[in-house]
PDB file of C-alpha atoms in Angstrom:
ATOM      1  CA  MET X 537      15.291 134.384 -66.848  1.00 77.00           C
ATOM      2  CA  GLY X 538      17.776 131.278 -66.671  1.00 93.00           C
ATOM      3  CA  LYS X 539      19.206 129.364 -68.260  1.00 96.00           C
ATOM      4  CA  LEU X 540      17.417 125.759 -67.004  1.00 97.00           C
ATOM      5  CA  ASP X 541      13.824 127.828 -67.041  1.00 96.00           C
ATOM      6  CA  GLY X 542      11.509 124.806 -66.514  1.00 94.00           C
ATOM      7  CA  LYS X 543      13.748 121.858 -66.559  1.00 98.00           C
ATOM      8  CA  VAL X 544      13.938 118.835 -64.217  1.00 98.00           C
ATOM      9  CA  ALA X 545      17.396 117.981 -62.451  1.00 98.00           C
ATOM     10  CA  VAL X 546      18.811 114.721 -60.998  1.00 98.00           C
ATOM     11  CA  VAL X 547      21.549 115.150 -59.047  1.00 98.00           C
ATOM     12  CA  THR X 548      22.689 111.931 -57.579  1.00 98.00           C
ATOM     13  CA  GLY X 549      25.424 112.417 -54.102  1.00 97.00           C
ATOM     14  CA  ALA X 550      23.688 115.889 -53.678  1.00 98.00           C
ATOM     15  CA  SER X 551      23.517 116.362 -50.132  1.00 97.00           C
ATOM     16  CA  ARG X 552      27.591 117.244 -50.143  1.00 94.00           C
ATOM     17  CA  GLY X 553      30.570 118.850 -51.829  1.00 94.00           C
ATOM     18  CA  ILE X 554      30.191 119.017 -55.192  1.00 97.00           C
ATOM     19  CA  GLY X 555      27.159 117.853 -55.905  1.00 97.00           C
ATOM     20  CA  ARG X 556      25.375 119.819 -53.791  1.00 97.00           C
ATOM     21  CA  ALA X 557      27.038 122.683 -55.467  1.00 98.00           C
ATOM     22  CA  ILE X 558      25.386 121.846 -58.715  1.00 98.00           C
ATOM     23  CA  ALA X 559      22.345 121.401 -57.014  1.00 98.00           C
ATOM     24  CA  LEU X 560      22.514 124.388 -55.996  1.00 98.00           C
ATOM     25  CA  SER X 561      23.728 126.313 -59.554  1.00 98.00           C
ATOM     26  CA  LEU X 562      21.173 124.129 -61.847  1.00 98.00           C
ATOM     27  CA  ALA X 563      18.045 125.663 -59.590  1.00 98.00           C
ATOM     28  CA  LYS X 564      19.988 129.129 -59.469  1.00 97.00           C
ATOM     29  CA  GLU X 565      19.212 129.201 -63.603  1.00 97.00           C
ATOM     30  CA  GLY X 566      15.346 127.890 -62.802  1.00 97.00           C
ATOM     31  CA  ALA X 567      15.909 123.758 -63.136  1.00 98.00           C
ATOM     32  CA  LYS X 568      13.458 121.685 -60.451  1.00 98.00           C
ATOM     33  CA  VAL X 569      16.266 119.578 -58.928  1.00 98.00           C
ATOM     34  CA  VAL X 570      15.779 115.962 -57.437  1.00 98.00           C
ATOM     35  CA  VAL X 571      18.596 116.372 -54.242  1.00 98.00           C
ATOM     36  CA  ASN X 572      19.220 112.292 -54.448  1.00 98.00           C
ATOM     37  CA  TYR X 573      21.589 111.223 -51.298  1.00 97.00           C
ATOM     38  CA  SER X 574      22.387 108.116 -49.565  1.00 96.00           C
ATOM     39  CA  GLY X 575      22.629 108.601 -45.938  1.00 92.00           C
ATOM     40  CA  SER X 576      22.423 112.340 -45.376  1.00 92.00           C
ATOM     41  CA  GLU X 577      18.973 112.912 -44.793  1.00 95.00           C
ATOM     42  CA  GLN X 578      19.641 116.114 -43.036  1.00 96.00           C
ATOM     43  CA  LYS X 579      21.908 117.823 -45.267  1.00 97.00           C
ATOM     44  CA  ALA X 580      19.861 117.277 -48.942  1.00 97.00           C
ATOM     45  CA  GLN X 581      16.858 118.644 -46.549  1.00 97.00           C
ATOM     46  CA  GLN X 582      19.024 121.353 -46.361  1.00 97.00           C
ATOM     47  CA  VAL X 583      19.862 121.744 -49.916  1.00 97.00           C
ATOM     48  CA  VAL X 584      16.328 121.355 -50.887  1.00 98.00           C
ATOM     49  CA  ASP X 585      15.342 124.275 -47.935  1.00 97.00           C
ATOM     50  CA  GLU X 586      18.032 126.450 -49.731  1.00 97.00           C
ATOM     51  CA  ILE X 587      16.686 125.582 -53.710  1.00 97.00           C
ATOM     52  CA  ASN X 588      12.743 126.695 -52.149  1.00 96.00           C
ATOM     53  CA  SER X 589      14.344 129.970 -51.044  1.00 95.00           C
ATOM     54  CA  MET X 590      15.251 131.061 -54.709  1.00 93.00           C
ATOM     55  CA  GLY X 591      12.067 129.672 -55.836  1.00 91.00           C
ATOM     56  CA  THR X 592      12.666 127.345 -57.198  1.00 94.00           C
ATOM     57  CA  GLN X 593      11.048 123.400 -56.891  1.00 97.00           C
ATOM     58  CA  ALA X 594      13.194 120.958 -55.121  1.00 98.00           C
ATOM     59  CA  ILE X 595      12.726 117.746 -53.201  1.00 98.00           C
ATOM     60  CA  ALA X 596      14.935 115.376 -51.434  1.00 98.00           C
ATOM     61  CA  ILE X 597      15.310 111.316 -52.635  1.00 98.00           C
ATOM     62  CA  GLN X 598      17.151 108.746 -50.629  1.00 98.00           C
ATOM     63  CA  ALA X 599      18.890 105.896 -53.134  1.00 98.00           C
ATOM     64  CA  ASN X 600      21.554 103.480 -52.955  1.00 97.00           C
ATOM     65  CA  ILE X 601      22.083 104.057 -56.921  1.00 98.00           C
ATOM     66  CA  SER X 602      24.323 100.429 -56.712  1.00 98.00           C
ATOM     67  CA  GLU X 603      20.810  98.928 -56.364  1.00 98.00           C
ATOM     68  CA  VAL X 604      18.466  98.816 -59.316  1.00 97.00           C
ATOM     69  CA  GLU X 605      15.328  98.729 -57.302  1.00 97.00           C
ATOM     70  CA  SER X 606      16.423 101.746 -55.091  1.00 98.00           C
ATOM     71  CA  VAL X 607      17.273 103.865 -58.885  1.00 98.00           C
ATOM     72  CA  THR X 608      14.256 102.939 -60.479  1.00 97.00           C
ATOM     73  CA  ASN X 609      12.614 104.151 -57.740  1.00 97.00           C
ATOM     74  CA  LEU X 610      14.687 107.466 -57.559  1.00 98.00           C
ATOM     75  CA  MET X 611      13.745 108.038 -61.479  1.00 98.00           C
ATOM     76  CA  ASP X 612       9.558 107.054 -60.934  1.00 97.00           C
ATOM     77  CA  SER X 613       9.593 109.287 -58.220  1.00 97.00           C
ATOM     78  CA  ALA X 614      11.532 112.267 -60.078  1.00 97.00           C
ATOM     79  CA  ILE X 615       9.046 112.047 -62.707  1.00 97.00           C
ATOM     80  CA  LYS X 616       5.905 111.714 -60.926  1.00 97.00           C
ATOM     81  CA  GLN X 617       6.974 114.354 -58.863  1.00 97.00           C
ATOM     82  CA  PHE X 618       7.894 116.834 -61.606  1.00 97.00           C
ATOM     83  CA  GLY X 619       6.817 115.313 -65.030  1.00 96.00           C
ATOM     84  CA  SER X 620      10.034 114.860 -66.740  1.00 97.00           C
ATOM     85  CA  ILE X 621      13.168 114.419 -66.497  1.00 98.00           C
ATOM     86  CA  ASP X 622      15.445 116.638 -68.772  1.00 98.00           C
ATOM     87  CA  ILE X 623      19.264 116.710 -66.850  1.00 98.00           C
ATOM     88  CA  LEU X 624      20.918 113.875 -65.064  1.00 98.00           C
ATOM     89  CA  VAL X 625      24.230 114.627 -63.154  1.00 98.00           C
ATOM     90  CA  ASN X 626      25.717 111.716 -62.293  1.00 98.00           C
ATOM     91  CA  ASN X 627      27.609 112.902 -59.512  1.00 98.00           C
ATOM     92  CA  ALA X 628      27.334 109.933 -56.455  1.00 96.00           C
ATOM     93  CA  GLY X 629      30.500 108.421 -55.813  1.00 95.00           C
ATOM     94  CA  ILE X 630      32.819 107.035 -52.449  1.00 95.00           C
ATOM     95  CA  THR X 631      36.013 106.223 -52.010  1.00 94.00           C
ATOM     96  CA  ARG X 632      37.895 103.058 -50.432  1.00 95.00           C
ATOM     97  CA  ASP X 633      41.700 103.891 -50.686  1.00 94.00           C
ATOM     98  CA  ASN X 634      44.861 101.257 -50.247  1.00 95.00           C
ATOM     99  CA  LEU X 635      47.756 100.102 -51.972  1.00 96.00           C
ATOM    100  CA  ILE X 636      46.294  97.300 -54.131  1.00 97.00           C
ATOM    101  CA  MET X 637      48.409  94.975 -52.473  1.00 96.00           C
ATOM    102  CA  ARG X 638      46.415  95.457 -49.647  1.00 97.00           C
ATOM    103  CA  MET X 639      42.536  96.500 -50.851  1.00 97.00           C
ATOM    104  CA  LYS X 640      40.321  94.351 -50.132  1.00 98.00           C
ATOM    105  CA  GLU X 641      37.636  92.741 -52.420  1.00 98.00           C
ATOM    106  CA  ASP X 642      34.966  94.573 -50.801  1.00 98.00           C
ATOM    107  CA  GLU X 643      36.952  97.812 -51.393  1.00 98.00           C
ATOM    108  CA  TRP X 644      36.972  97.285 -54.744  1.00 98.00           C
ATOM    109  CA  ASP X 645      33.554  96.068 -55.356  1.00 98.00           C
ATOM    110  CA  ASP X 646      31.989  98.949 -52.876  1.00 98.00           C
ATOM    111  CA  VAL X 647      33.626 101.334 -55.192  1.00 98.00           C
ATOM    112  CA  ILE X 648      33.034 100.605 -58.495  1.00 98.00           C
ATOM    113  CA  ASN X 649      29.582  99.605 -58.002  1.00 98.00           C
ATOM    114  CA  THR X 650      28.733 102.894 -56.231  1.00 98.00           C
ATOM    115  CA  ASN X 651      30.983 104.860 -58.869  1.00 98.00           C
ATOM    116  CA  LEU X 652      30.481 103.140 -62.405  1.00 98.00           C
ATOM    117  CA  LYS X 653      27.620 100.641 -61.815  1.00 98.00           C
ATOM    118  CA  GLY X 654      25.563 102.909 -60.434  1.00 98.00           C
ATOM    119  CA  VAL X 655      26.077 105.312 -63.314  1.00 98.00           C
ATOM    120  CA  PHE X 656      25.339 102.512 -65.331  1.00 98.00           C
ATOM    121  CA  LEU X 657      21.764 102.099 -63.750  1.00 98.00           C
ATOM    122  CA  CYS X 658      21.345 106.108 -63.197  1.00 98.00           C
ATOM    123  CA  THR X 659      21.711 106.563 -67.297  1.00 98.00           C
ATOM    124  CA  LYS X 660      19.245 102.890 -68.115  1.00 97.00           C
ATOM    125  CA  ALA X 661      16.629 103.947 -65.609  1.00 97.00           C
ATOM    126  CA  VAL X 662      16.204 107.941 -67.790  1.00 97.00           C
ATOM    127  CA  THR X 663      16.836 106.473 -70.922  1.00 96.00           C
ATOM    128  CA  ARG X 664      13.163 105.794 -71.760  1.00 91.00           C
ATOM    129  CA  GLN X 665      11.911 108.263 -71.067  1.00 94.00           C
ATOM    130  CA  MET X 666      14.904 110.863 -72.575  1.00 96.00           C
ATOM    131  CA  MET X 667      14.193 108.782 -75.635  1.00 94.00           C
ATOM    132  CA  LYS X 668      10.929 109.841 -75.209  1.00 91.00           C
ATOM    133  CA  GLN X 669      11.011 113.971 -74.840  1.00 93.00           C
ATOM    134  CA  ARG X 670      13.359 113.188 -77.723  1.00 94.00           C
ATOM    135  CA  ALA X 671      15.582 115.494 -75.642  1.00 97.00           C
ATOM    136  CA  GLY X 672      17.852 115.212 -72.202  1.00 98.00           C
ATOM    137  CA  ARG X 673      21.203 115.835 -71.290  1.00 98.00           C
ATOM    138  CA  ILE X 674      23.266 113.366 -69.145  1.00 98.00           C
ATOM    139  CA  ILE X 675      26.726 114.594 -67.273  1.00 98.00           C
ATOM    140  CA  ASN X 676      29.149 112.448 -65.454  1.00 98.00           C
ATOM    141  CA  ILE X 677      31.174 113.570 -62.745  1.00 98.00           C
ATOM    142  CA  SER X 678      34.485 111.483 -63.300  1.00 98.00           C
ATOM    143  CA  SER X 679      38.235 112.635 -62.383  1.00 97.00           C
ATOM    144  CA  ILE X 680      41.617 113.897 -63.139  1.00 97.00           C
ATOM    145  CA  VAL X 681      42.437 110.827 -61.769  1.00 96.00           C
ATOM    146  CA  GLY X 682      40.570 108.301 -63.858  1.00 97.00           C
ATOM    147  CA  VAL X 683      42.375 109.812 -66.608  1.00 97.00           C
ATOM    148  CA  MET X 684      46.100 110.199 -65.212  1.00 96.00           C
ATOM    149  CA  GLY X 685      45.867 107.844 -62.362  1.00 96.00           C
ATOM    150  CA  ASN X 686      46.596 107.728 -59.035  1.00 92.00           C
ATOM    151  CA  ALA X 687      48.377 105.586 -56.244  1.00 92.00           C
ATOM    152  CA  GLY X 688      46.062 104.254 -53.784  1.00 94.00           C
ATOM    153  CA  GLN X 689      42.921 104.490 -55.569  1.00 95.00           C
ATOM    154  CA  ALA X 690      42.766 101.504 -58.462  1.00 98.00           C
ATOM    155  CA  ASN X 691      39.497 100.686 -57.389  1.00 98.00           C
ATOM    156  CA  TYR X 692      38.458 104.817 -57.557  1.00 98.00           C
ATOM    157  CA  VAL X 693      40.664 105.087 -60.856  1.00 98.00           C
ATOM    158  CA  ALA X 694      39.337 102.301 -62.259  1.00 98.00           C
ATOM    159  CA  ALA X 695      36.057 103.453 -61.867  1.00 98.00           C
ATOM    160  CA  LYS X 696      36.653 106.886 -63.074  1.00 98.00           C
ATOM    161  CA  ALA X 697      37.983 106.107 -66.282  1.00 98.00           C
ATOM    162  CA  GLY X 698      35.406 103.267 -66.940  1.00 98.00           C
ATOM    163  CA  VAL X 699      32.085 106.749 -66.655  1.00 98.00           C
ATOM    164  CA  ILE X 700      34.491 108.523 -69.330  1.00 98.00           C
ATOM    165  CA  GLY X 701      34.236 105.214 -71.608  1.00 98.00           C
ATOM    166  CA  LEU X 702      30.764 104.870 -70.779  1.00 98.00           C
ATOM    167  CA  THR X 703      29.675 108.668 -71.333  1.00 98.00           C
ATOM    168  CA  LYS X 704      31.075 108.240 -75.177  1.00 98.00           C
ATOM    169  CA  THR X 705      29.568 105.375 -75.850  1.00 98.00           C
ATOM    170  CA  THR X 706      26.526 106.557 -74.300  1.00 98.00           C
ATOM    171  CA  ALA X 707      26.608 109.748 -76.092  1.00 98.00           C
ATOM    172  CA  ARG X 708      26.823 107.709 -79.277  1.00 97.00           C
ATOM    173  CA  GLU X 709      23.945 105.204 -78.518  1.00 96.00           C
ATOM    174  CA  LEU X 710      21.397 108.117 -77.986  1.00 97.00           C
ATOM    175  CA  ALA X 711      22.655 110.685 -80.261  1.00 97.00           C
ATOM    176  CA  SER X 712      20.300 110.341 -82.185  1.00 94.00           C
ATOM    177  CA  ARG X 713      17.488 111.399 -79.856  1.00 95.00           C
ATOM    178  CA  ASN X 714      18.773 114.385 -79.167  1.00 97.00           C
ATOM    179  CA  ILE X 715      20.328 113.404 -75.921  1.00 98.00           C
ATOM    180  CA  LEU X 716      23.993 114.451 -75.191  1.00 98.00           C
ATOM    181  CA  VAL X 717      26.094 113.279 -73.198  1.00 98.00           C
ATOM    182  CA  ASN X 718      29.583 114.466 -71.403  1.00 98.00           C
ATOM    183  CA  ALA X 719      31.494 114.525 -68.537  1.00 98.00           C
ATOM    184  CA  ILE X 720      33.778 116.338 -66.135  1.00 98.00           C
ATOM    185  CA  ALA X 721      37.158 115.703 -64.887  1.00 98.00           C
ATOM    186  CA  PRO X 722      37.229 117.491 -62.074  1.00 97.00           C
ATOM    187  CA  GLY X 723      41.146 118.085 -60.014  1.00 95.00           C
ATOM    188  CA  PHE X 724      41.508 118.856 -56.929  1.00 93.00           C
ATOM    189  CA  ILE X 725      38.529 120.322 -55.753  1.00 94.00           C
ATOM    190  CA  THR X 726      38.034 121.623 -51.810  1.00 91.00           C
ATOM    191  CA  THR X 727      35.214 118.997 -50.355  1.00 86.00           C
ATOM    192  CA  GLU X 728      35.222 116.253 -47.883  1.00 83.00           C
ATOM    193  CA  MET X 729      36.350 113.809 -50.087  1.00 76.00           C
ATOM    194  CA  THR X 730      39.672 115.309 -50.111  1.00 79.00           C
ATOM    195  CA  ASP X 731      39.891 117.379 -46.634  1.00 83.00           C
ATOM    196  CA  ALA X 732      40.211 113.650 -46.133  1.00 82.00           C
ATOM    197  CA  LEU X 733      43.383 112.723 -47.538  1.00 80.00           C
ATOM    198  CA  PRO X 734      46.825 112.761 -46.383  1.00 85.00           C
ATOM    199  CA  GLU X 735      48.699 116.839 -46.377  1.00 87.00           C
ATOM    200  CA  GLU X 736      51.602 115.339 -47.840  1.00 87.00           C
ATOM    201  CA  MET X 737      49.359 113.667 -50.553  1.00 81.00           C
ATOM    202  CA  LYS X 738      47.547 116.915 -50.515  1.00 84.00           C
ATOM    203  CA  ASN X 739      50.783 119.487 -50.799  1.00 87.00           C
ATOM    204  CA  ALA X 740      52.020 116.634 -53.524  1.00 85.00           C
ATOM    205  CA  MET X 741      49.204 117.433 -55.843  1.00 82.00           C
ATOM    206  CA  LEU X 742      49.116 120.985 -55.363  1.00 89.00           C
ATOM    207  CA  SER X 743      52.868 121.673 -56.701  1.00 92.00           C
ATOM    208  CA  GLN X 744      51.720 119.967 -59.754  1.00 92.00           C
ATOM    209  CA  ILE X 745      48.364 122.897 -60.298  1.00 95.00           C
ATOM    210  CA  PRO X 746      50.265 124.881 -63.202  1.00 96.00           C
ATOM    211  CA  LEU X 747      47.090 127.174 -61.333  1.00 96.00           C
ATOM    212  CA  ALA X 748      48.979 126.786 -58.282  1.00 91.00           C
ATOM    213  CA  LYS X 749      45.508 126.792 -56.045  1.00 92.00           C
ATOM    214  CA  LEU X 750      42.710 124.191 -55.315  1.00 93.00           C
ATOM    215  CA  GLY X 751      39.393 124.277 -57.265  1.00 96.00           C
ATOM    216  CA  GLN X 752      36.151 125.411 -55.600  1.00 96.00           C
ATOM    217  CA  PRO X 753      32.809 122.904 -55.982  1.00 97.00           C
ATOM    218  CA  GLU X 754      31.335 125.963 -58.048  1.00 97.00           C
ATOM    219  CA  ASP X 755      33.761 125.364 -60.458  1.00 98.00           C
ATOM    220  CA  ILE X 756      32.594 122.509 -61.722  1.00 98.00           C
ATOM    221  CA  ALA X 757      28.696 123.297 -60.710  1.00 98.00           C
ATOM    222  CA  LYS X 758      29.377 126.167 -63.611  1.00 98.00           C
ATOM    223  CA  ALA X 759      30.427 123.885 -66.280  1.00 98.00           C
ATOM    224  CA  VAL X 760      27.797 121.651 -64.957  1.00 98.00           C
ATOM    225  CA  VAL X 761      25.188 124.318 -65.956  1.00 98.00           C
ATOM    226  CA  PHE X 762      26.945 124.790 -69.033  1.00 98.00           C
ATOM    227  CA  LEU X 763      26.451 121.558 -70.509  1.00 98.00           C
ATOM    228  CA  ALA X 764      22.877 121.367 -69.225  1.00 98.00           C
ATOM    229  CA  SER X 765      22.367 124.137 -71.166  1.00 98.00           C
ATOM    230  CA  ASP X 766      21.537 125.303 -74.826  1.00 97.00           C
ATOM    231  CA  ASP X 767      24.832 126.518 -74.927  1.00 97.00           C
ATOM    232  CA  ALA X 768      26.618 123.244 -75.136  1.00 98.00           C
ATOM    233  CA  SER X 769      23.874 121.824 -77.564  1.00 98.00           C
ATOM    234  CA  TYR X 770      26.792 121.137 -80.299  1.00 98.00           C
ATOM    235  CA  MET X 771      28.431 118.748 -77.881  1.00 98.00           C
ATOM    236  CA  THR X 772      28.613 115.475 -76.717  1.00 98.00           C
ATOM    237  CA  GLY X 773      31.053 112.255 -75.768  1.00 98.00           C
ATOM    238  CA  GLN X 774      33.491 115.060 -74.527  1.00 98.00           C
ATOM    239  CA  THR X 775      35.316 114.976 -71.141  1.00 98.00           C
ATOM    240  CA  LEU X 776      35.635 118.653 -69.335  1.00 98.00           C
ATOM    241  CA  HIS X 777      38.808 119.202 -67.130  1.00 98.00           C
ATOM    242  CA  ILE X 778      38.583 121.634 -65.063  1.00 98.00           C
ATOM    243  CA  ASP X 779      41.541 120.963 -62.400  1.00 97.00           C
ATOM    244  CA  GLY X 780      44.096 124.539 -62.914  1.00 97.00           C
ATOM    245  CA  GLY X 781      46.181 122.888 -65.859  1.00 97.00           C
ATOM    246  CA  MET X 782      46.860 119.777 -63.829  1.00 95.00           C
ATOM    247  CA  TYR X 783      46.722 117.732 -66.820  1.00 95.00           C
ATOM    248  CA  MET X 784      47.265 118.761 -70.515  1.00 94.00           C
TER     249      MET X 784
ATOM    250  CA  MET O 575     -12.999  98.761 -82.109  1.00 59.00           C
ATOM    251  CA  THR O 576     -10.014  98.381 -84.084  1.00 78.00           C
ATOM    252  CA  THR O 577      -7.571  95.109 -83.766  1.00 89.00           C
ATOM    253  CA  VAL O 578      -4.717  94.351 -82.421  1.00 91.00           C
ATOM    254  CA  LEU O 579      -3.292  94.306 -86.430  1.00 91.00           C
ATOM    255  CA  GLU O 580      -4.653  97.927 -87.073  1.00 92.00           C
ATOM    256  CA  ARG O 581      -3.596  99.118 -83.891  1.00 93.00           C
ATOM    257  CA  VAL O 582       0.177  97.788 -83.949  1.00 94.00           C
ATOM    258  CA  THR O 583       0.461  99.041 -87.943  1.00 94.00           C
ATOM    259  CA  LYS O 584      -0.234 102.526 -87.181  1.00 94.00           C
ATOM    260  CA  VAL O 585       2.454 102.357 -84.304  1.00 94.00           C
ATOM    261  CA  VAL O 586       4.427 100.867 -86.509  1.00 94.00           C
ATOM    262  CA  VAL O 587       3.695 103.260 -89.547  1.00 95.00           C
ATOM    263  CA  ASP O 588       4.208 106.551 -86.915  1.00 92.00           C
ATOM    264  CA  ARG O 589       7.600 105.246 -85.661  1.00 90.00           C
ATOM    265  CA  LEU O 590       8.982 104.159 -88.478  1.00 93.00           C
ATOM    266  CA  GLY O 591       7.538 106.305 -91.337  1.00 92.00           C
ATOM    267  CA  VAL O 592       7.047 103.426 -94.140  1.00 94.00           C
ATOM    268  CA  ASP O 593       3.695 103.303 -95.835  1.00 93.00           C
ATOM    269  CA  GLU O 594       1.264 101.054 -94.334  1.00 92.00           C
ATOM    270  CA  THR O 595       1.043  98.562 -97.432  1.00 92.00           C
ATOM    271  CA  GLU O 596       4.274  97.739 -96.276  1.00 93.00           C
ATOM    272  CA  VAL O 597       3.751  97.024 -92.628  1.00 93.00           C
ATOM    273  CA  LYS O 598       2.875  92.934 -93.364  1.00 92.00           C
ATOM    274  CA  LEU O 599       2.722  90.059 -90.534  1.00 93.00           C
ATOM    275  CA  GLU O 600       6.408  88.735 -91.958  1.00 94.00           C
ATOM    276  CA  ALA O 601       7.843  92.177 -92.636  1.00 94.00           C
ATOM    277  CA  SER O 602      10.751  92.557 -90.293  1.00 95.00           C
ATOM    278  CA  PHE O 603      11.059  95.708 -88.807  1.00 95.00           C
ATOM    279  CA  ARG O 604      15.358  95.821 -89.364  1.00 94.00           C
ATOM    280  CA  GLU O 605      15.411  94.012 -92.533  1.00 94.00           C
ATOM    281  CA  ASP O 606      11.949  95.159 -94.403  1.00 94.00           C
ATOM    282  CA  LEU O 607      10.879  98.492 -92.307  1.00 94.00           C
ATOM    283  CA  GLY O 608      14.212 100.179 -91.705  1.00 92.00           C
ATOM    284  CA  ALA O 609      14.448 100.012 -88.229  1.00 93.00           C
ATOM    285  CA  ASP O 610      18.066 100.459 -86.666  1.00 92.00           C
ATOM    286  CA  SER O 611      18.368  98.881 -82.719  1.00 88.00           C
ATOM    287  CA  LEU O 612      17.063 101.840 -80.898  1.00 91.00           C
ATOM    288  CA  ASP O 613      13.906 102.239 -82.983  1.00 92.00           C
ATOM    289  CA  VAL O 614      12.946  98.297 -82.342  1.00 92.00           C
ATOM    290  CA  VAL O 615      13.623  98.927 -78.546  1.00 92.00           C
ATOM    291  CA  GLU O 616      11.821 102.642 -79.013  1.00 92.00           C
ATOM    292  CA  LEU O 617       8.691 100.071 -80.802  1.00 93.00           C
ATOM    293  CA  VAL O 618       8.589  98.085 -78.133  1.00 93.00           C
ATOM    294  CA  MET O 619       8.581 100.983 -75.631  1.00 92.00           C
ATOM    295  CA  GLU O 620       4.988 102.408 -77.984  1.00 92.00           C
ATOM    296  CA  LEU O 621       3.699  99.047 -77.995  1.00 94.00           C
ATOM    297  CA  GLU O 622       3.761  98.725 -74.047  1.00 93.00           C
ATOM    298  CA  ASP O 623       2.459 102.636 -73.922  1.00 92.00           C
ATOM    299  CA  GLU O 624      -0.372 101.648 -76.584  1.00 92.00           C
ATOM    300  CA  PHE O 625      -1.212  97.932 -75.288  1.00 93.00           C
ATOM    301  CA  ASP O 626      -0.780  99.089 -71.682  1.00 92.00           C
ATOM    302  CA  MET O 627       1.604  96.355 -70.806  1.00 92.00           C
ATOM    303  CA  GLU O 628       5.462  95.745 -69.956  1.00 91.00           C
ATOM    304  CA  ILE O 629       7.323  93.603 -72.061  1.00 92.00           C
ATOM    305  CA  SER O 630      10.187  92.335 -70.172  1.00 90.00           C
ATOM    306  CA  ASP O 631      13.825  92.875 -71.773  1.00 88.00           C
ATOM    307  CA  GLU O 632      13.601  89.137 -72.624  1.00 91.00           C
ATOM    308  CA  ASP O 633      10.716  89.351 -74.187  1.00 92.00           C
ATOM    309  CA  ALA O 634      11.383  92.113 -76.500  1.00 92.00           C
ATOM    310  CA  GLU O 635      14.508  90.639 -77.920  1.00 91.00           C
ATOM    311  CA  LYS O 636      11.812  87.809 -79.508  1.00 92.00           C
ATOM    312  CA  ILE O 637      10.174  90.311 -81.346  1.00 93.00           C
ATOM    313  CA  ALA O 638      10.951  90.415 -84.924  1.00 94.00           C
ATOM    314  CA  THR O 639       8.288  90.800 -87.103  1.00 94.00           C
ATOM    315  CA  VAL O 640       5.402  92.793 -87.071  1.00 95.00           C
ATOM    316  CA  GLY O 641       3.394  89.115 -86.913  1.00 94.00           C
ATOM    317  CA  ASP O 642       5.479  88.435 -83.250  1.00 94.00           C
ATOM    318  CA  ALA O 643       4.523  91.483 -82.165  1.00 94.00           C
ATOM    319  CA  ILE O 644       0.884  91.055 -82.877  1.00 94.00           C
ATOM    320  CA  LYS O 645       1.044  86.951 -81.743  1.00 93.00           C
ATOM    321  CA  TYR O 646       3.187  88.561 -78.643  1.00 94.00           C
ATOM    322  CA  ILE O 647       0.037  91.085 -77.308  1.00 93.00           C
ATOM    323  CA  GLU O 648      -2.259  88.506 -78.264  1.00 92.00           C
ATOM    324  CA  GLY O 649      -0.944  85.949 -76.450  1.00 90.00           C
ATOM    325  CA  LYS O 650      -0.901  88.599 -73.329  1.00 85.00           C
ATOM    326  CA  VAL O 651      -4.370  90.107 -73.603  1.00 76.00           C
ATOM    327  CA  ASN O 652      -6.083  87.062 -74.153  1.00 67.00           C
TER     328      ASN O 652
END
């Protein structure tokens, strides 16, 4: 018996990194999982195969979450396949790092469109279904830098801070319909995204982590399972900081 | 064959928990029937299901009373 038996979860950006760990952890608790991906079809299919081998169901659906038609198609396909959407994990995100002085307008727009507008579009697209169900969980993946700021990431930081505000507003708007909305602000987690950071930035960050080590994608996935489960039924509008104590 | 009025009335009664006698044509969902903004959104969703039609956000914003809803639905159906 899992904590999420029979639930249907949509995880955006689930082919790699934190999203992949989230999809696998939700499945491990019995959820059926829609593995959304943007470009990495093969990796998304590997996640689906892995979930199927656990004895629960999953499908991979391609969607660009910054485009409304693509998002509508993603959610419609999910409902058609599994009959409901009980859990939405807004995880998909990109980076286009640059100093503000050098940041091009399209670098700003790309990151805001995927990391912030994408969360809005996906949230909007599931509210109808969740309102009808009189139940739902939305879990938004923000970032520690959305709270602390980070040089070279104005676009990413603005989007991730925006996600926290969006989380609180969505929580307030939908609380009366038993739709609970929370955010997670991961710290420095080992993924391809953080591997790409310059060595000196990595060392600088490591020196600021009280637990003196990087986090693993599974550390975030466990918190998502908690927020998606009955264990978190009296929690909404919150941001969980999972960062080895970096922000406190 | 039940009329549009009867079907709309049933949806309103079920959704807002009001008495059938309160559902008059001139009754405003928000001011007379105690609906909050989210209730109105849900009401429109249920009318869409009941009458198997899509009501755009722009049109939905103009539906304030029971009469508005009936007029809109009749206009679409005919």
